[in-house]
Short mmCIF file of C-alpha atoms in Angstrom, two decimals:
data_model
loop_
_atom_site.label_atom_id
_atom_site.label_comp_id
_atom_site.label_asym_id
_atom_site.label_seq_id
_atom_site.Cartn_x
_atom_site.Cartn_y
_atom_site.Cartn_z
CA MET A 13 -19.47 0.30 5.10
CA THR A 14 -22.82 0.14 3.32
CA MET A 15 -22.62 -1.32 -0.16
CA PRO A 16 -24.09 0.80 -2.94
CA VAL A 17 -27.35 -0.33 -4.51
CA ILE A 18 -27.37 -1.49 -8.11
CA PHE A 19 -29.66 -0.11 -10.78
CA ILE A 20 -30.01 -2.25 -13.93
CA ASN A 21 -31.86 -0.94 -16.95
CA CYS A 22 -32.53 -3.00 -20.11
CA PHE A 23 -33.37 -1.23 -23.39
CA GLU A 24 -35.23 -2.65 -26.40
CA VAL A 25 -33.70 -0.47 -29.11
CA PRO A 26 -35.19 -0.82 -32.62
CA ALA A 27 -32.77 -2.06 -35.29
CA GLY A 28 -30.95 0.82 -36.97
CA ARG A 29 -31.40 3.17 -34.01
CA GLU A 30 -28.43 1.97 -31.97
CA ASP A 31 -26.35 5.11 -32.61
CA ASP A 32 -29.32 7.31 -31.69
CA PHE A 33 -29.70 5.35 -28.51
CA VAL A 34 -26.05 5.77 -27.53
CA ALA A 35 -26.29 9.53 -28.17
CA PHE A 36 -29.40 9.71 -25.97
CA TRP A 37 -27.95 7.53 -23.28
CA SER A 38 -24.70 9.51 -23.22
CA GLU A 39 -26.61 12.74 -22.68
CA VAL A 40 -28.61 11.27 -19.79
CA ASN A 41 -25.52 9.58 -18.36
CA ARG A 42 -23.53 12.87 -18.35
CA TYR A 43 -26.40 14.40 -16.37
CA MET A 44 -26.75 11.53 -13.90
CA ARG A 45 -23.08 11.07 -13.11
CA GLY A 46 -22.95 14.65 -11.80
CA LYS A 47 -25.63 13.86 -9.20
CA PRO A 48 -24.86 13.19 -5.51
CA GLY A 49 -24.48 9.50 -4.76
CA PHE A 50 -23.61 8.36 -8.29
CA VAL A 51 -20.75 5.84 -7.99
CA TYR A 52 -20.16 3.90 -11.20
CA ASN A 53 -21.73 2.70 -14.41
CA ARG A 54 -21.12 0.40 -17.32
CA LEU A 55 -23.12 0.27 -20.56
CA HIS A 56 -23.35 -3.08 -22.38
CA ARG A 57 -24.23 -3.65 -26.01
CA ALA A 58 -25.49 -7.05 -27.22
CA THR A 59 -23.43 -8.90 -29.79
CA THR A 60 -26.03 -11.72 -30.02
CA PRO A 61 -27.99 -10.82 -33.19
CA ASP A 62 -31.48 -11.62 -31.87
CA ALA A 63 -30.96 -10.31 -28.32
CA ARG A 64 -34.21 -8.94 -26.87
CA PHE A 65 -32.33 -6.10 -25.17
CA ARG A 66 -29.73 -4.36 -27.36
CA PHE A 67 -28.35 -2.36 -24.41
CA ILE A 68 -28.15 -2.93 -20.66
CA ASN A 69 -26.96 -0.25 -18.27
CA TYR A 70 -25.46 -1.27 -14.91
CA VAL A 71 -25.12 1.49 -12.32
CA GLN A 72 -24.06 1.80 -8.68
CA TRP A 73 -25.63 4.50 -6.48
CA ASN A 74 -24.69 5.09 -2.86
CA THR A 75 -28.29 4.60 -1.74
CA GLU A 76 -31.71 4.09 -3.29
CA GLU A 77 -32.61 7.61 -2.07
CA HIS A 78 -29.75 9.11 -4.11
CA TRP A 79 -30.95 7.23 -7.17
CA ARG A 80 -34.53 8.41 -6.64
CA ALA A 81 -33.53 12.04 -6.03
CA ALA A 82 -31.53 12.10 -9.29
CA HIS A 83 -34.75 11.56 -11.27
CA ASP A 84 -35.59 15.24 -10.99
CA ASP A 85 -37.00 17.90 -13.31
CA GLY A 86 -33.72 18.13 -15.24
CA PHE A 87 -33.80 14.40 -15.89
CA ARG A 88 -37.44 14.47 -16.97
CA ALA A 89 -36.71 17.33 -19.35
CA LEU A 90 -34.04 15.22 -21.09
CA LEU A 91 -36.52 12.38 -21.61
CA GLN A 92 -39.06 14.76 -23.12
CA LYS A 93 -36.82 15.70 -26.05
CA PRO A 94 -38.88 14.87 -29.16
CA HIS A 95 -36.39 12.37 -30.61
CA TRP A 96 -36.56 10.23 -27.42
CA ARG A 97 -40.28 9.99 -26.87
CA ASP A 98 -40.75 7.07 -29.26
CA PHE A 99 -38.27 4.74 -27.58
CA PRO A 100 -39.97 1.81 -25.86
CA PRO A 101 -39.96 1.96 -22.07
CA SER A 102 -37.03 0.32 -20.31
CA THR A 103 -37.04 -2.07 -17.34
CA GLY A 104 -35.03 -0.15 -14.71
CA ALA A 105 -35.14 -1.45 -11.14
CA ILE A 106 -32.96 -1.58 -8.04
CA PHE A 107 -31.16 -4.83 -7.14
CA ASP A 108 -29.14 -6.47 -4.39
CA ILE A 109 -26.42 -9.01 -5.06
CA VAL A 110 -27.56 -12.37 -3.68
CA CYS A 111 -24.76 -14.63 -4.91
CA GLU A 112 -21.27 -14.04 -6.28
CA PHE A 113 -18.74 -16.62 -7.49
CA GLY A 114 -15.23 -16.35 -8.93
CA GLU A 115 -13.14 -13.26 -9.52
CA GLU A 116 -14.13 -10.70 -12.12
CA ALA A 117 -11.55 -10.01 -14.83
CA LYS A 118 -11.01 -6.27 -15.27
CA ALA A 119 -9.76 -4.43 -18.35
CA ALA A 120 -6.11 -3.42 -18.01
CA MET B 2 -5.05 -9.83 -23.01
CA THR B 3 -8.50 -10.53 -24.44
CA MET B 4 -11.31 -9.42 -22.16
CA PRO B 5 -13.92 -12.03 -21.30
CA VAL B 6 -17.36 -11.70 -22.87
CA ILE B 7 -20.34 -10.91 -20.67
CA PHE B 8 -23.53 -12.97 -20.58
CA ILE B 9 -26.55 -11.24 -19.00
CA ASN B 10 -29.74 -13.16 -18.34
CA CYS B 11 -32.95 -11.57 -17.00
CA PHE B 12 -35.60 -13.77 -15.35
CA GLU B 13 -39.33 -13.03 -14.95
CA VAL B 14 -40.02 -15.09 -11.85
CA PRO B 15 -43.67 -15.37 -10.75
CA ALA B 16 -44.44 -13.92 -7.30
CA GLY B 17 -44.02 -16.52 -4.57
CA ARG B 18 -41.59 -18.64 -6.60
CA GLU B 19 -38.43 -16.70 -5.77
CA ASP B 20 -37.01 -19.41 -3.50
CA ASP B 21 -37.73 -22.07 -6.13
CA PHE B 22 -35.94 -19.93 -8.65
CA VAL B 23 -32.85 -19.54 -6.48
CA ALA B 24 -32.75 -23.32 -5.91
CA PHE B 25 -32.97 -23.89 -9.67
CA TRP B 26 -30.47 -21.22 -10.51
CA SER B 27 -28.00 -22.53 -7.91
CA GLU B 28 -28.16 -26.00 -9.40
CA VAL B 29 -27.49 -24.70 -12.92
CA ASN B 30 -24.81 -22.32 -11.65
CA ARG B 31 -22.94 -25.13 -9.86
CA TYR B 32 -22.93 -27.00 -13.17
CA MET B 33 -21.83 -24.04 -15.29
CA ARG B 34 -19.03 -22.82 -13.06
CA GLY B 35 -17.25 -26.16 -13.47
CA LYS B 36 -17.10 -25.67 -17.25
CA PRO B 37 -13.94 -24.53 -19.10
CA GLY B 38 -13.87 -20.77 -19.64
CA PHE B 39 -16.23 -19.81 -16.80
CA VAL B 40 -14.72 -16.76 -15.05
CA TYR B 41 -17.17 -15.06 -12.72
CA ASN B 42 -20.81 -14.49 -11.95
CA ARG B 43 -23.09 -12.39 -9.83
CA LEU B 44 -26.81 -12.96 -9.27
CA HIS B 45 -28.99 -9.88 -8.58
CA ARG B 46 -32.40 -9.84 -6.95
CA ALA B 47 -34.76 -6.89 -7.45
CA THR B 48 -35.80 -4.90 -4.39
CA THR B 49 -38.13 -2.69 -6.48
CA PRO B 50 -41.60 -4.24 -5.83
CA ASP B 51 -42.89 -4.01 -9.43
CA ALA B 52 -39.63 -4.87 -11.18
CA ARG B 53 -40.28 -6.73 -14.46
CA PHE B 54 -37.26 -8.96 -13.87
CA ARG B 55 -36.98 -10.35 -10.33
CA PHE B 56 -33.49 -11.76 -11.00
CA ILE B 57 -30.64 -10.84 -13.31
CA ASN B 58 -27.55 -12.99 -13.69
CA TYR B 59 -24.28 -11.38 -14.82
CA VAL B 60 -21.57 -13.78 -15.97
CA GLN B 61 -18.09 -13.53 -17.49
CA TRP B 62 -16.87 -16.27 -19.86
CA ASN B 63 -13.41 -16.34 -21.41
CA THR B 64 -14.90 -16.46 -24.92
CA GLU B 65 -18.29 -16.78 -26.56
CA GLU B 66 -17.23 -20.27 -27.72
CA HIS B 67 -16.71 -21.37 -24.09
CA TRP B 68 -20.15 -20.06 -23.20
CA ARG B 69 -21.73 -21.85 -26.16
CA ALA B 70 -19.95 -25.14 -25.45
CA ALA B 71 -21.16 -25.10 -21.83
CA HIS B 72 -24.78 -25.41 -23.04
CA ASP B 73 -24.35 -29.13 -23.54
CA ASP B 74 -26.48 -32.22 -22.89
CA GLY B 75 -25.87 -31.97 -19.13
CA PHE B 76 -27.13 -28.40 -19.09
CA ARG B 77 -30.20 -29.28 -21.16
CA ALA B 78 -30.99 -32.17 -18.82
CA LEU B 79 -31.08 -29.74 -15.86
CA LEU B 80 -33.56 -27.49 -17.67
CA GLN B 81 -35.83 -30.44 -18.41
CA LYS B 82 -36.49 -31.19 -14.74
CA PRO B 83 -40.28 -31.07 -14.36
CA HIS B 84 -40.34 -28.25 -11.77
CA TRP B 85 -38.44 -25.92 -14.12
CA ARG B 86 -40.38 -26.38 -17.30
CA ASP B 87 -43.04 -23.83 -16.40
CA PHE B 88 -40.68 -20.91 -15.81
CA PRO B 89 -41.02 -18.23 -18.50
CA PRO B 90 -38.10 -18.02 -20.92
CA SER B 91 -35.26 -15.69 -19.98
CA THR B 92 -33.48 -13.12 -22.13
CA GLY B 93 -29.86 -14.35 -22.11
CA ALA B 94 -27.46 -12.76 -24.61
CA ILE B 95 -23.77 -11.92 -24.97
CA PHE B 96 -22.62 -8.32 -24.49
CA ASP B 97 -19.60 -6.06 -24.88
CA ILE B 98 -18.92 -3.11 -22.59
CA VAL B 99 -19.25 0.07 -24.66
CA CYS B 100 -18.88 2.72 -21.95
CA GLU B 101 -17.63 2.70 -18.37
CA PHE B 102 -17.49 5.60 -15.91
CA GLY B 103 -16.34 5.89 -12.29
CA GLU B 104 -14.90 3.21 -10.05
CA GLU B 105 -16.97 0.28 -8.88
CA ALA B 106 -17.32 -0.13 -5.12
CA LYS B 107 -16.59 -3.72 -4.06
CA ALA B 108 -17.79 -5.55 -0.98
CA ALA B 109 -15.07 -5.80 1.70
#
């Protein structure tokens, strides 16, 4: 079995715009999770007050090609909505796991 | 049951110093995983050529207090080793999970 690839995206969200960001992200996420090859995702919100990235999204895709193909015209149209254009760019990239230690605790 | 907190740390590693970074990170990781409250971690390496962060570390700690207490004199001494002082600062912060969708695929 081939392991999915991991896409990690870090967002610098201006103070006071956290709820806007979650609304935006939720809209994009609903779109992406309907695409072929989408496996799993988890959105993290910083509790550290001075964190550089307020939100980090962690996503599994079956292959890098699936991830690339999902960034289609429909996706680009979502990003062009006027209220999203002024968000700073994010850092999204594809990753492999190079080291793992211990056993992850999962929510019940 | 209280869920562990998540610590995510993104590293801007200069090109050509990836192996140095992994050696450094492994030394710090060996130290940290012996500390009370350490649960789990996973180190990611970017496969995207122009990724801003070459490495991202994803760690679970039982509580934020455990995580804070682990950054003790022994930890600081590791960071002061001469070959590590010139690495750019990383972005480490504590996060909650605010949204999760799908089922994560795990390595066999």
